[in-house]
Short mmCIF file of C-alpha atoms and ligand atoms in Angstrom, two decimals:
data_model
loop_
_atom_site.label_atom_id
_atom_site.label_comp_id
_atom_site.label_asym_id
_atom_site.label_seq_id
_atom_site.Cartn_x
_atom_site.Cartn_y
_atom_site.Cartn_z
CA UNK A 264 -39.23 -0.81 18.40
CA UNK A 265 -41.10 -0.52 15.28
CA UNK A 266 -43.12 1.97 13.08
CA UNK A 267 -44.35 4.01 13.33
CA UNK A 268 -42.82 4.39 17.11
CA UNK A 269 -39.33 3.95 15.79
CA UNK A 270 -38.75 6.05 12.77
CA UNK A 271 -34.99 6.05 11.37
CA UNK A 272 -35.51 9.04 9.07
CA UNK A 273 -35.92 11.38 12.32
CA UNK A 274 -31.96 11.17 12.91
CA UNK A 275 -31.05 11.97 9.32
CA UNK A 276 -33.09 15.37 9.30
CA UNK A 277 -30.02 17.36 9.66
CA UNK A 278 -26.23 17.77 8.99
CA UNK A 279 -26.08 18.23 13.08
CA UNK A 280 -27.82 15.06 13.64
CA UNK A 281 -25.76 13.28 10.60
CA UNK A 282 -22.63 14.35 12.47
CA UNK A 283 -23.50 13.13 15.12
CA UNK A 284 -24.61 9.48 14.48
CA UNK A 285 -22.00 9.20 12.06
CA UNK A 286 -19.85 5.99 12.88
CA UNK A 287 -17.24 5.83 10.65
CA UNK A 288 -15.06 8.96 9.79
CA UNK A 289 -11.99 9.51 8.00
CA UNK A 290 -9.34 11.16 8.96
CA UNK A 291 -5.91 12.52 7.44
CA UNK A 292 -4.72 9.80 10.39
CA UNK A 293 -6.06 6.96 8.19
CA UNK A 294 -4.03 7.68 5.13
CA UNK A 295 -0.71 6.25 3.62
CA UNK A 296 0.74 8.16 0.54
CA UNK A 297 2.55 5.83 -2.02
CA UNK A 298 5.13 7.78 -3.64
CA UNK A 299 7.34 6.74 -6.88
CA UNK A 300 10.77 7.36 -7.03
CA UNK A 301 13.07 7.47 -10.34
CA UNK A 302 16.71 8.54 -10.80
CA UNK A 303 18.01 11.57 -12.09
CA UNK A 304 17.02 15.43 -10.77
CA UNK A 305 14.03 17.56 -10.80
CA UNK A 306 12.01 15.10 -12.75
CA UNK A 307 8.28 14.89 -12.30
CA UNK A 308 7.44 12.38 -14.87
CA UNK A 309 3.21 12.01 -15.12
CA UNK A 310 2.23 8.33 -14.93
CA UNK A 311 -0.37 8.48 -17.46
CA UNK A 312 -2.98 5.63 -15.89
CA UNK A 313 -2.87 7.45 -12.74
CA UNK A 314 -3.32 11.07 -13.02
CA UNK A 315 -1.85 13.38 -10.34
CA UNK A 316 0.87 10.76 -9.92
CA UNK A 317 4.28 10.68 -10.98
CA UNK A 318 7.77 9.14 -10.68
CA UNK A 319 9.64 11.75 -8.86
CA UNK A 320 13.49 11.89 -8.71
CA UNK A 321 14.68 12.09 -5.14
CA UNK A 322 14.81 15.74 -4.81
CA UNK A 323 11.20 15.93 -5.72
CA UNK A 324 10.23 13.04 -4.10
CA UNK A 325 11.51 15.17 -1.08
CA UNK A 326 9.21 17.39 -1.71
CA UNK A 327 6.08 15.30 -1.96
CA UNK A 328 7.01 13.92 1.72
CA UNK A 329 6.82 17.68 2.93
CA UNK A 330 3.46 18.53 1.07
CA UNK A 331 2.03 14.88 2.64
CA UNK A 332 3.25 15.96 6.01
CA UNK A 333 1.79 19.66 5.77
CA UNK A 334 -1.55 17.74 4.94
CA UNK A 335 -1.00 15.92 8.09
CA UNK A 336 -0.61 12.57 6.47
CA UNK A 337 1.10 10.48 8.59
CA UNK A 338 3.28 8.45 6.61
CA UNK A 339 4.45 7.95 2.75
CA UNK A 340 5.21 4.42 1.13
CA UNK A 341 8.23 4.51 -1.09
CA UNK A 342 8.69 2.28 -4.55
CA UNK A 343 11.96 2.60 -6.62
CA UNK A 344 12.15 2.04 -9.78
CA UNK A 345 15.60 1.38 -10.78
CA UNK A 346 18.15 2.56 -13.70
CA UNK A 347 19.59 -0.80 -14.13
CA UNK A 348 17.96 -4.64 -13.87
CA UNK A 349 19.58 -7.85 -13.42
CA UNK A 350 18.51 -11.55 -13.17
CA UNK A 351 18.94 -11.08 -9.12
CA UNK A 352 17.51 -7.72 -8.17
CA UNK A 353 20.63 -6.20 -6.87
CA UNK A 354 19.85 -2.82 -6.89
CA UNK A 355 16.91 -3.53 -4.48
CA UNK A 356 19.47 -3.85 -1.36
CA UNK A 357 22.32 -2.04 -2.59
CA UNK A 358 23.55 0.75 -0.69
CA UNK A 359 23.41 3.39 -3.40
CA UNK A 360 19.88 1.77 -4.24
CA UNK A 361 17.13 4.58 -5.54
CA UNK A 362 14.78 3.83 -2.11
CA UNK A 363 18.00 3.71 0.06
CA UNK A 364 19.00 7.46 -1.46
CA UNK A 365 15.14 8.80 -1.06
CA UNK A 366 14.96 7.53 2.41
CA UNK A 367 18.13 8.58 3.81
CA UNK A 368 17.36 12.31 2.17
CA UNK A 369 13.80 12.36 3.02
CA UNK A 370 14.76 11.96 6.62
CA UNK A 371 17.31 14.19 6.39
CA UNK A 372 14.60 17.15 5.43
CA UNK A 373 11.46 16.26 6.39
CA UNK A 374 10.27 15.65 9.55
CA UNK A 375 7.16 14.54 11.06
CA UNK A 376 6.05 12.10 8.22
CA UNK A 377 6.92 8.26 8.67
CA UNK A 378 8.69 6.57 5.84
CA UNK A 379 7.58 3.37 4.63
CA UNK A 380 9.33 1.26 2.51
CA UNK A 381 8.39 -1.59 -0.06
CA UNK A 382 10.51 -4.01 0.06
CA UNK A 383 10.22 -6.63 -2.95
CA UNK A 384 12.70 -7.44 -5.94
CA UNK A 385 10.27 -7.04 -9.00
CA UNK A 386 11.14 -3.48 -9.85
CA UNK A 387 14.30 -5.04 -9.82
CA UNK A 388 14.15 -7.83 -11.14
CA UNK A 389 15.30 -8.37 -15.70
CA UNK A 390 12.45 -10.85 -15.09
CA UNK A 391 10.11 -8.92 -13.32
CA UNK A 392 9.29 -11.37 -11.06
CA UNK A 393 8.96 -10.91 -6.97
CA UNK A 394 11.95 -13.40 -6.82
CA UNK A 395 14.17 -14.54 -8.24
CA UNK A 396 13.98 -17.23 -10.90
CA UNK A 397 15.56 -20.40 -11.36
CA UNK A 398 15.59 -22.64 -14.93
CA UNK A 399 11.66 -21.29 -15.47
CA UNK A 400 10.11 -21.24 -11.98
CA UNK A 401 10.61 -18.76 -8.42
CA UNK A 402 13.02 -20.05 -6.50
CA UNK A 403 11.17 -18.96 -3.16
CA UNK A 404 14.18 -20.32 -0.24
CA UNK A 405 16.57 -18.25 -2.47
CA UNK A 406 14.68 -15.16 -2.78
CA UNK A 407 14.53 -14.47 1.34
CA UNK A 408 17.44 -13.80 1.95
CA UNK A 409 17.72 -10.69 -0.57
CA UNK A 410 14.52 -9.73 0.81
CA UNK A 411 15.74 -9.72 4.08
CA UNK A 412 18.57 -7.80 2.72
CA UNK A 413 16.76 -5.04 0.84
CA UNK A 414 14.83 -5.01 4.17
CA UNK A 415 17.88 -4.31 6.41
CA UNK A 416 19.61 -1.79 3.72
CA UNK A 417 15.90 0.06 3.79
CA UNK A 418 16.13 0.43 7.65
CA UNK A 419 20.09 1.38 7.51
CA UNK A 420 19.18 3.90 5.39
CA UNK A 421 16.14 5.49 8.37
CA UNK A 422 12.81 3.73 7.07
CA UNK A 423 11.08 3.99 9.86
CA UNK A 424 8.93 0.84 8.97
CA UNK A 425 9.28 -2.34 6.05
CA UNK A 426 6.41 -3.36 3.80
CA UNK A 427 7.31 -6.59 2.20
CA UNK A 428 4.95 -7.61 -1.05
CA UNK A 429 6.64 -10.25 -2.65
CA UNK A 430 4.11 -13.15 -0.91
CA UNK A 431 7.11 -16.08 -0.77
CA UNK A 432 6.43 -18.14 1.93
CA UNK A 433 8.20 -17.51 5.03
CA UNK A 434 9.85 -14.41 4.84
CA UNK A 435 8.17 -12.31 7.31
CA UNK A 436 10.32 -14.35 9.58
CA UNK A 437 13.75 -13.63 7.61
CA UNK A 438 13.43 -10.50 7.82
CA UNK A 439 12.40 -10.10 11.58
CA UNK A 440 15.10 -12.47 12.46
CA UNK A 441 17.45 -10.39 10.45
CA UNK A 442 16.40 -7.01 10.95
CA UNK A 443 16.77 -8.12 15.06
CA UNK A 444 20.52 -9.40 14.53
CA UNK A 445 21.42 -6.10 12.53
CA UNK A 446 20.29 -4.14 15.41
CA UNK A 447 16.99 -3.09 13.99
CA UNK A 448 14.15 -4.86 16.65
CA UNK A 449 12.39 -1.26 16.96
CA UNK A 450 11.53 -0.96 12.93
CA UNK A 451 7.62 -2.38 12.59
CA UNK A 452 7.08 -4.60 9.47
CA UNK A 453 3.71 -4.02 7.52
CA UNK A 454 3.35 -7.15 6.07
CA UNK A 455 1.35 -7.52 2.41
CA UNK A 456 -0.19 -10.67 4.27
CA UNK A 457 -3.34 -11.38 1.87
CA UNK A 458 -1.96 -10.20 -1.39
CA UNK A 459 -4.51 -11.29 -4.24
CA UNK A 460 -3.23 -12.18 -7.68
CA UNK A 461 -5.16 -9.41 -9.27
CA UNK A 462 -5.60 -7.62 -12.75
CA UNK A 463 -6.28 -4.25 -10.75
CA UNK A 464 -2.36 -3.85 -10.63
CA UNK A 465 -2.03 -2.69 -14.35
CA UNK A 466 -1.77 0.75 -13.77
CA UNK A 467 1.46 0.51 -11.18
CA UNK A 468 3.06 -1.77 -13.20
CA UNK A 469 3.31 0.58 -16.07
CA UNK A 470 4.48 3.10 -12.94
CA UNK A 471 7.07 0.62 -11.57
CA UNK A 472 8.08 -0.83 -14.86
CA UNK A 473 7.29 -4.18 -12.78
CA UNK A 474 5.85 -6.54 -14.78
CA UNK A 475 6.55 -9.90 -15.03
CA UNK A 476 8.18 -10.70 -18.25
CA UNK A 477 7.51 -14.13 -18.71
CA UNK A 478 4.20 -15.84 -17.01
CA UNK A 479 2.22 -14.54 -14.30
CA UNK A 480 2.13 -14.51 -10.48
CA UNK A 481 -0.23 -16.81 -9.81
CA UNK A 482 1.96 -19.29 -7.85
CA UNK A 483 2.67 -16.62 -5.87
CA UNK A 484 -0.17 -14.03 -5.15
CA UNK A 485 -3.25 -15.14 -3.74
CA UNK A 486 -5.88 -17.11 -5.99
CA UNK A 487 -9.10 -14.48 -6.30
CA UNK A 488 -11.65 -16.84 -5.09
CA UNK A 489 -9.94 -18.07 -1.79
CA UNK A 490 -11.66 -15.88 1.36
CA UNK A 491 -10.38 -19.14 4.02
CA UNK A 492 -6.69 -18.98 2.84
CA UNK A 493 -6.34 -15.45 3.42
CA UNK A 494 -6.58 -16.49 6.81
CA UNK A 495 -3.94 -18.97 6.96
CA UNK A 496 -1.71 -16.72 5.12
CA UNK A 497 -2.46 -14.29 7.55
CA UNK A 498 -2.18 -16.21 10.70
CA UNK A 499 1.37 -17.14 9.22
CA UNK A 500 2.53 -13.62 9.16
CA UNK A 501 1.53 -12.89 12.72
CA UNK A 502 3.14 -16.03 14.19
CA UNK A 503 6.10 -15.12 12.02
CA UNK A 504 6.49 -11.50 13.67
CA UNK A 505 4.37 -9.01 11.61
CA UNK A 506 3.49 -6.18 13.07
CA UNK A 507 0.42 -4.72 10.68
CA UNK A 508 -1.39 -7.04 8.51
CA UNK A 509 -2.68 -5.98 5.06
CA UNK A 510 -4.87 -7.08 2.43
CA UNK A 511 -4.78 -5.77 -1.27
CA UNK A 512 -6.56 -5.08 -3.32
CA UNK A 513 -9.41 -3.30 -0.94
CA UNK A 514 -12.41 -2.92 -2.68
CA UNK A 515 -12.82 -6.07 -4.41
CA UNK A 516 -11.96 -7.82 -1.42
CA UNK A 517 -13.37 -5.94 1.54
CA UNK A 518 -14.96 -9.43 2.98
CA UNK A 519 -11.17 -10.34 3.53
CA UNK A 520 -10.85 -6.63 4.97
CA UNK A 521 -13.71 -7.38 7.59
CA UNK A 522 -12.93 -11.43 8.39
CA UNK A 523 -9.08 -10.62 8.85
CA UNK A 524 -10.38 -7.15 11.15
CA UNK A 525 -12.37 -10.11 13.11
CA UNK A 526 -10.07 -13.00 13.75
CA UNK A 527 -6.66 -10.91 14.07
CA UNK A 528 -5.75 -8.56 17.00
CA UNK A 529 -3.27 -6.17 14.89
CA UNK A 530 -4.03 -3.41 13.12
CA UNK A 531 -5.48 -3.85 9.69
CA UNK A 532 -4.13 -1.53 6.11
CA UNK A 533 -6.07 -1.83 2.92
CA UNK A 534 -4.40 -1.08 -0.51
CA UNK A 535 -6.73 0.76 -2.53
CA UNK A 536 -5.13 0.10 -5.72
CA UNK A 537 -3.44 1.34 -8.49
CA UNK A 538 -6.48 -0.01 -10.74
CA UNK A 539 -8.97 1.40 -7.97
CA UNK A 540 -7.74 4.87 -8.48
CA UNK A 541 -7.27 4.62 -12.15
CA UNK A 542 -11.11 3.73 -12.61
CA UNK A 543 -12.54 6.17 -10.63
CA UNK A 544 -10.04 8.92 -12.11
CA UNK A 545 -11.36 7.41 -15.70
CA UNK A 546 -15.08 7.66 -15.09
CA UNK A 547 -14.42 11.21 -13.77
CA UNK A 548 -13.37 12.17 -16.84
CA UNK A 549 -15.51 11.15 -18.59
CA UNK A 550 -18.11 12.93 -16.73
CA UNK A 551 -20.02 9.89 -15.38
CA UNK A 552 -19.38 10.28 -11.51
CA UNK A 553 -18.50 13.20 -9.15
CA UNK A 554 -14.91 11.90 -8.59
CA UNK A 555 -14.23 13.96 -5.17
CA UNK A 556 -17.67 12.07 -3.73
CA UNK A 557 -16.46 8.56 -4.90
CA UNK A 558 -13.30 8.55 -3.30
CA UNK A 559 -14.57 9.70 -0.10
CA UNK A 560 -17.18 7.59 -0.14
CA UNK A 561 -14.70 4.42 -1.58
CA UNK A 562 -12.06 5.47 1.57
CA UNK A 563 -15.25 5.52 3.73
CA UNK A 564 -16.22 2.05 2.71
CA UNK A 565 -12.90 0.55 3.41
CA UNK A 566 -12.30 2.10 6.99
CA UNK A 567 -16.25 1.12 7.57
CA UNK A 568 -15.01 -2.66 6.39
CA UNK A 569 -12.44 -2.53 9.38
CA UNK A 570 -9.21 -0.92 8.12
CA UNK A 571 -6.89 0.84 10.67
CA UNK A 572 -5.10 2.53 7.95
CA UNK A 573 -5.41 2.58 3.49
CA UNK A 574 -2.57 2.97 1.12
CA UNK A 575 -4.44 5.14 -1.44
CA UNK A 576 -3.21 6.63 -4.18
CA UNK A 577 -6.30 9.70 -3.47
CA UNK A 578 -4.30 10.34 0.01
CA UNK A 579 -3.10 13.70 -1.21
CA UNK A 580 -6.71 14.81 -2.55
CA UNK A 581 -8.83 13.11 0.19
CA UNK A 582 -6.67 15.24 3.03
CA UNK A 583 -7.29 18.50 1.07
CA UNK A 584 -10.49 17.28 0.89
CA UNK A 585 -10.48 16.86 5.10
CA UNK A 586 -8.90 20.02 6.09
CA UNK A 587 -10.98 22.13 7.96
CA UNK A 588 -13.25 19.36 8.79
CA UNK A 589 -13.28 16.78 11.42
C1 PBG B 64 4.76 -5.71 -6.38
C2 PBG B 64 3.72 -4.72 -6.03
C3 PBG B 64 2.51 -4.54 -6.70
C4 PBG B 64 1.88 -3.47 -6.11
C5 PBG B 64 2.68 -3.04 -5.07
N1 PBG B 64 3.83 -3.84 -5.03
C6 PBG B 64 1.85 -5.20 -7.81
C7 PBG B 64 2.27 -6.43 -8.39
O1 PBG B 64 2.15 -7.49 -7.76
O2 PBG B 64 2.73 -6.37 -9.53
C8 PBG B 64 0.55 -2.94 -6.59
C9 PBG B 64 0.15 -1.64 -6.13
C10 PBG B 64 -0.91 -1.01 -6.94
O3 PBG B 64 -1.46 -1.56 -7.91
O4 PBG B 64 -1.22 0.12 -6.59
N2 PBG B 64 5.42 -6.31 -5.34
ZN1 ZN B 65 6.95 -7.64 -6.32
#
């Protein structure tokens, strides 16, 4: 069909017609909260790059799970950052561990809200490095088994689901295999499977106090021009035993979003960034976009490119944002 037969405009004359052509939709269902979580009590401490977040001491963090879960967001995704750091991360599996206290009270008080945990050892880390380091360089063989470790301690402690981010090379498996022996087969593993190397990070780093402190991770995370090896990397994760696949960042990469939503049969998450947020929070300010309109139509854009499910950082605001809608 063709004009003047077939005119497109006639279905857009009206919110009623909008609504009801409308193809992709978000939902409170489609968000993930990420949630900071400090030592100490009743601190709310303001991350400045990323305003409306903080780094909550467990009690408060307790408190953030509830709110998400009254605004019908279906699950949170923890990151500690830790009191003390050593060469070897060993307050990321340690049973007294910041994530291992927030989880295990968390599930204690909230319910209806999954927890999520990241499991990685750069928070943890003197080096800041996702693993740990041996005369200069990442000693990848080494680091999986404390990954699998913080994994395990995470799900002793109730996570209802693992999100490893450190991209070594074969640890999806680790931690399946181990999470299996220790009696944990039922707990899902989101796996960070295309993880770019990418300068959109800055603003959880300062959050996390996770930077590297020596070199970059480049040998690591995901070279920025490679589309092709995000889906080897991926097809590695699934054979290892992954049970969601994500890519991150989201919008600079929402081709990998849509080829990885094409060639994969498991549900697809999208990290909208630390650096996402912090830009569009930034511009708002300043008065040079509607902020509430961009990050509905950024969350849009991301489902639209074939994500099940975003970590966003606008979670809280976008389901406020929802309510009463839908
Ligand atoms: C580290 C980790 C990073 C993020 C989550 N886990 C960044 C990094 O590689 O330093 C980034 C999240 C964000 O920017 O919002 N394992
Ligand atoms: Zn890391």
């Amino acid at each position: 069909m063709q004009f003047p037969d077939y005119r497109p405009r006639r279905l857009r004359a009206s919110t009623m017609f909008r609504r009801m052509i409308r193809e992709t939709v978000l939902t409170p269902d489609d968000l993930i909260l990420p949630l900071f979580v400090v030592g100490g009590k009743n601190v709310k401490n303001p991350i400045p790059s990323m305003p409306g977040h903080y780094r909550f001491s467990v009690d408060n963090v307790v408190s953030a799970a509830r709110e998400a879960r009254d605004l019908s967001i279906p699950a949170i995704m923890l990151f500690g950052v830790p009191e003390k750091k050593d060469p070897l991360g060993t307050q990321a599996y340690a049973k007294d561990g910041i994530v291992q206290k927030a989880v295990r009270s968390i599930k204690e008080k909230v319910d209806g809200i999954a927890v999520i945990t990241d499991v990685c050892l750069c928070q943890y880390t003197d080096h800041g490095h996702c693993g740990i380091v041996d005369k200069g360089e990442i000693d990848n063989d080494a680091s999986l088994d404390l990954l699998a470790r913080t994994a395990v301690s995470h799900a002793t402690a109730g996570a209802d689901m693992v999100a490893p981010s450190d991209m070594m090379d074969g640890r999806i498996g680790i931690i399946r295999e181990l999470l299996d022996e220790e009696g944990y087969a039922r707990i899902p593993i989101m796996s960070y499977a295309a993880k770019y190397c990418s300068a959109y990070y800055g603003p959880f780093r300062e959050a996390a106090q996770s930077a590297p402190q020596f070199g970059d991770r480049r040998t690591y995370q995901m070279d920025p021009g490679n589309a092709i090896e995000a889906i080897r990397e991926t097809a590695l994760d699934v054979e290892e035993g992954a049970d969601i696949i994500m890519v991150k960042p989201a919008l600079p990469y929402l081709d990998i979003v849509y080829r990885i939503r094409e060639e994969f049969d498991l549900p697809v998450a999208a990290y909208n960034v630390s650096g996402e947020y912090a830009m569009v929070k930034a511009a708002e300010k300043m008065g040079w976009i509607d902020g509430e309109k961009v990050m509905m139509e950024t969350l849009t854009s991301i489902k639209r490119a074939g994500a099940d499910m975003i970590l966003t950082y606008f979670a809280m605001d976008a389901a406020k944002g929802l309510r009463g809608k839908g």
